[in-house]
XYZ file of C-alpha atoms in Angstrom:
322
model
C 0.000 0.000 0.000
C 1.234 3.487 -0.849
C 2.457 5.381 2.221
C 1.008 8.897 2.502
C 3.438 11.335 4.038
C 3.565 14.963 5.130
C 6.037 17.334 3.493
C 7.565 19.845 5.912
C 8.503 23.045 4.066
C 11.312 24.825 5.896
C 11.089 27.789 3.514
C 7.583 28.682 4.686
C 7.170 27.820 8.349
C 9.064 28.555 11.572
C 10.903 25.380 12.620
C 9.108 25.177 15.955
C 5.721 25.400 14.256
C 6.868 22.906 11.651
C 7.766 20.437 14.400
C 4.301 20.874 15.900
C 2.808 20.279 12.464
C 4.641 17.014 11.856
C 3.667 15.744 15.314
C 0.069 16.581 14.456
C 0.408 14.908 11.054
C 1.290 11.645 12.769
C -1.641 12.001 15.174
C -4.173 12.378 12.316
C -2.893 9.366 10.401
C -0.040 10.318 8.088
C 2.377 7.421 7.572
C 5.653 9.241 6.976
C 7.289 12.624 6.460
C 9.952 14.393 4.462
C 11.403 17.889 4.428
C 13.221 20.375 2.262
C 16.752 21.631 2.953
C 17.041 25.305 1.993
C 19.266 28.188 2.967
C 16.767 30.689 1.555
C 13.053 30.688 0.771
C 11.683 30.911 -2.769
C 9.966 34.206 -1.939
C 10.326 36.907 0.673
C 6.653 36.223 1.494
C 7.586 32.732 2.667
C 10.097 34.158 5.103
C 11.866 31.148 6.668
C 14.820 28.813 6.141
C 15.305 26.608 9.190
C 18.316 24.258 9.213
C 16.927 20.897 8.173
C 19.502 18.695 9.905
C 18.956 20.202 13.371
C 15.211 19.934 12.869
C 15.340 16.317 11.677
C 16.866 15.148 14.955
C 13.987 16.731 16.855
C 11.348 15.437 14.451
C 12.635 11.856 14.511
C 12.714 11.934 18.314
C 9.257 13.524 18.623
C 7.482 11.076 16.285
C 7.626 7.483 15.125
C 7.515 8.448 11.454
C 10.114 7.707 8.823
C 11.728 10.820 7.339
C 13.457 11.846 4.166
C 15.288 15.018 3.236
C 16.184 16.485 -0.160
C 19.817 17.597 -0.104
C 22.411 18.947 -2.570
C 25.960 17.947 -1.587
C 28.981 19.472 -3.268
C 28.954 23.249 -2.741
C 27.117 24.501 0.347
C 27.691 21.098 1.965
C 30.853 19.029 1.786
C 29.908 15.400 1.072
C 31.862 14.110 4.075
C 29.739 16.294 6.364
C 26.532 15.062 4.712
C 27.749 11.472 5.117
C 28.320 12.172 8.812
C 24.841 13.692 9.170
C 23.187 10.780 7.341
C 25.220 8.268 9.328
C 24.350 9.784 12.697
C 20.601 9.955 12.029
C 20.698 6.435 10.569
C 22.492 5.130 13.651
C 20.109 6.868 16.071
C 16.904 5.977 14.195
C 17.545 2.723 12.293
C 15.336 2.157 9.270
C 13.573 5.520 9.600
C 15.697 7.876 7.535
C 16.555 8.357 3.854
C 18.174 11.172 1.885
C 17.372 12.296 -1.638
C 20.351 13.836 -3.402
C 20.222 16.363 -6.235
C 22.452 18.851 -8.001
C 20.929 21.865 -6.238
C 19.832 25.419 -7.018
C 21.827 28.634 -7.035
C 19.382 30.180 -4.558
C 20.882 27.985 -1.842
C 24.393 27.339 -3.094
C 25.617 30.810 -4.149
C 26.164 31.734 -0.483
C 29.624 30.112 -0.526
C 30.836 32.756 -2.979
C 31.996 30.050 -5.383
C 30.905 30.089 -9.010
C 27.640 28.313 -9.840
C 28.691 25.522 -12.239
C 27.030 24.408 -15.459
C 24.447 21.641 -15.124
C 26.752 18.979 -16.581
C 29.426 19.915 -14.049
C 26.892 19.873 -11.217
C 25.769 16.391 -12.238
C 29.354 15.157 -12.361
C 29.981 16.705 -8.934
C 26.887 15.010 -7.556
C 28.093 11.611 -8.795
C 31.415 12.153 -7.037
C 29.584 13.133 -3.851
C 27.356 10.058 -3.984
C 30.363 7.743 -4.270
C 32.128 9.534 -1.408
C 29.061 9.350 0.829
C 28.520 5.649 0.058
C 32.137 4.804 0.793
C 32.090 6.689 4.089
C 28.828 5.039 5.155
C 30.458 1.676 4.364
C 33.246 2.455 6.828
C 35.990 3.191 4.322
C 38.667 5.838 4.720
C 38.221 8.187 1.782
C 40.633 10.472 -0.025
C 39.495 12.031 -3.274
C 40.739 14.738 -5.643
C 38.195 15.840 -8.216
C 35.381 18.371 -8.388
C 35.304 17.929 -4.608
C 38.293 17.058 -2.427
C 38.481 14.746 0.573
C 41.527 13.925 2.681
C 41.558 10.735 4.771
C 37.989 11.010 5.990
C 36.362 8.202 7.962
C 33.063 7.959 9.821
C 33.365 6.547 13.303
C 29.647 6.437 14.166
C 27.672 4.612 11.492
C 24.389 2.717 11.169
C 24.459 -1.037 10.652
C 22.408 -0.524 7.476
C 23.210 2.628 5.474
C 20.143 4.789 4.761
C 18.894 4.850 1.187
C 20.349 7.490 -1.129
C 17.486 8.470 -3.427
C 17.821 10.304 -6.734
C 15.870 13.541 -7.237
C 14.584 14.151 -10.782
C 11.994 16.194 -12.674
C 12.782 15.020 -16.218
C 12.708 11.630 -17.904
C 16.387 11.928 -18.812
C 17.406 12.627 -15.217
C 15.239 9.761 -13.940
C 17.078 7.428 -16.320
C 20.431 8.824 -15.139
C 19.471 8.347 -11.477
C 19.018 4.619 -12.155
C 22.811 4.392 -12.490
C 23.439 5.238 -8.828
C 20.315 5.721 -6.697
C 18.486 3.500 -4.204
C 15.160 5.029 -5.252
C 13.630 7.957 -7.115
C 11.745 11.078 -6.045
C 9.936 13.568 -8.257
C 7.143 16.155 -8.037
C 3.544 16.121 -9.209
C 2.992 16.529 -12.945
C 0.681 15.150 -15.614
C 0.144 11.396 -15.079
C 1.583 10.551 -18.509
C 4.808 12.368 -17.648
C 5.042 10.664 -14.260
C 4.483 7.278 -15.897
C 7.318 7.956 -18.334
C 9.584 8.947 -15.439
C 8.896 5.734 -13.516
C 9.271 3.622 -16.662
C 12.558 5.302 -17.580
C 13.955 4.731 -14.101
C 12.877 1.077 -13.927
C 13.869 0.229 -17.510
C 17.352 1.612 -16.861
C 17.697 -0.735 -13.891
C 16.522 1.624 -11.161
C 15.933 -0.105 -7.846
C 14.129 0.751 -4.641
C 10.995 2.797 -3.926
C 9.646 5.649 -6.018
C 8.506 8.761 -4.143
C 6.269 11.636 -5.205
C 6.023 15.092 -3.639
C 2.619 16.655 -4.314
C 2.165 20.434 -4.091
C -1.451 21.245 -3.216
C -3.594 24.021 -1.826
C -6.791 23.368 0.071
C -9.119 25.644 2.037
C -12.857 25.492 2.794
C -13.528 28.034 0.007
C -12.099 27.916 -3.518
C -11.124 31.585 -3.512
C -9.141 31.056 -0.309
C -7.356 27.990 -1.702
C -6.410 30.005 -4.777
C -5.254 32.994 -2.725
C -3.050 30.793 -0.525
C -1.416 29.177 -3.539
C -0.918 32.479 -5.326
C 0.637 34.180 -2.317
C 2.949 31.358 -1.324
C 3.847 29.353 -4.423
C 3.655 31.470 -7.584
C 7.430 31.950 -7.403
C 7.768 28.187 -7.985
C 6.220 27.860 -11.433
C 9.431 28.240 -13.440
C 10.923 25.255 -15.208
C 14.658 24.563 -15.304
C 17.045 26.189 -15.913
C 15.350 29.320 -14.516
C 14.583 27.787 -11.114
C 18.139 26.427 -10.935
C 19.909 29.669 -11.731
C 18.089 32.562 -10.001
C 20.049 33.591 -6.927
C 17.809 35.364 -4.383
C 14.212 35.444 -3.122
C 13.990 38.947 -4.578
C 14.796 37.577 -8.044
C 12.006 34.998 -7.750
C 9.562 37.649 -6.546
C 10.345 39.973 -9.446
C 9.962 37.353 -12.178
C 6.770 35.942 -10.610
C 5.025 39.275 -9.992
C 2.509 38.754 -12.806
C 2.220 34.967 -13.035
C -1.365 34.036 -14.050
C -3.383 31.681 -11.871
C -3.682 29.285 -14.806
C 0.082 28.802 -14.769
C 0.103 28.176 -11.032
C -2.611 25.533 -11.407
C -0.217 23.550 -13.605
C 2.143 22.925 -10.667
C -0.182 23.031 -7.643
C -3.369 20.982 -7.202
C -5.714 23.763 -6.072
C -9.227 22.946 -4.891
C -11.632 23.422 -1.980
C -13.181 20.066 -2.941
C -11.581 17.281 -0.916
C -13.043 14.766 -3.342
C -11.060 16.382 -6.129
C -7.885 15.968 -4.090
C -8.761 12.313 -3.515
C -9.134 11.875 -7.272
C -5.782 13.457 -8.027
C -4.053 11.348 -5.394
C -5.736 8.151 -6.553
C -4.221 8.736 -9.993
C -0.771 8.954 -8.432
C -1.371 5.826 -6.353
C -2.395 3.926 -9.480
C 0.897 4.859 -11.134
C 2.683 2.783 -8.507
C 4.369 5.316 -6.244
C 5.531 3.741 -2.999
C 5.282 6.974 -1.014
C 3.452 10.235 -1.692
C 4.316 13.281 0.428
C 1.613 15.956 0.576
C 2.775 19.562 0.650
C 0.009 22.036 1.419
C 1.625 25.240 0.169
C 0.033 27.431 2.844
C 1.732 28.509 6.038
C -1.120 27.324 8.279
C -0.945 23.519 8.324
C -3.404 22.345 10.972
C -6.682 22.860 9.018
C -5.200 20.970 6.060
C -3.912 18.177 8.286
C -7.247 17.784 10.069
C -9.287 17.774 6.858
C -7.024 15.346 5.000
C -6.613 13.109 8.036
C -10.370 12.806 8.424
C -11.622 12.798 4.842
C -8.789 12.075 2.389
C -6.441 9.502 3.905
C -9.210 6.966 4.738
C -10.530 7.108 1.157
C -7.068 6.621 -0.316
C -6.468 3.617 1.892
C -9.877 2.220 1.037
C -9.276 2.525 -2.696
C -5.777 1.093 -2.384
C -7.095 -1.878 -0.446
């Protein structure tokens, strides 16, 4: 049965409130959770950027849920440090933690003052980071001279079973590439035909492990309110690569999204006051074969969404899946 998780958006919500939200998500019936890992929000209106790794320790201790995080090693984070973070959480909470690895966005990575590399270089750097992280989690001493450098690094506190390293992708080509190295795949909501092609490309290229989906949605008791929430909080997130990869600051995203039409926003966020409509959308994703679906209500107030979906959406999804 598909696990239905809660996505914790550090860009939008104070970390203390986000911890309260994930505790509440477990209490209303969500099966799992995942979170973002940002240094900056996508918009000044979002206004937060809590440190994911500090928060994850609290969230794993405060709940019994499994957790994932989407991370970009190689520039803002040295891969040896990410291996240490993954290893510590895996050792403390066996079987409950996974990390999705991607090539990142300039909005988070430019803070180091280093140049933002081309996409092909970022992909090559990510592959190096993945191999370094795997070797460290396996207990090896690692030295490496390439796009990243490591000198005689070794992890001394490690889990018995290394957490899964999942590949993050939004295109069919990247999904196929992730099959070369990942323990699973994660992507975001899109047209069902596109999602089917992504899963097929990953599996046909030999991809192993679970496939995850992050679903951006906006719900409120009234349609106008659901639309207003989405427009205020998520219209800066409608831009396809390479734009979303290469803009540097929340101000940049706010300027380019100032006049985004609602029709464009509805292409990337499932917006409806009708809970039945949300059930229908999610049933389509379940039928595609996703192992875990993480729901991201794009508003800053999470409790009404959690209560409504816990009472009226999750039971229907489990009934249809059974």
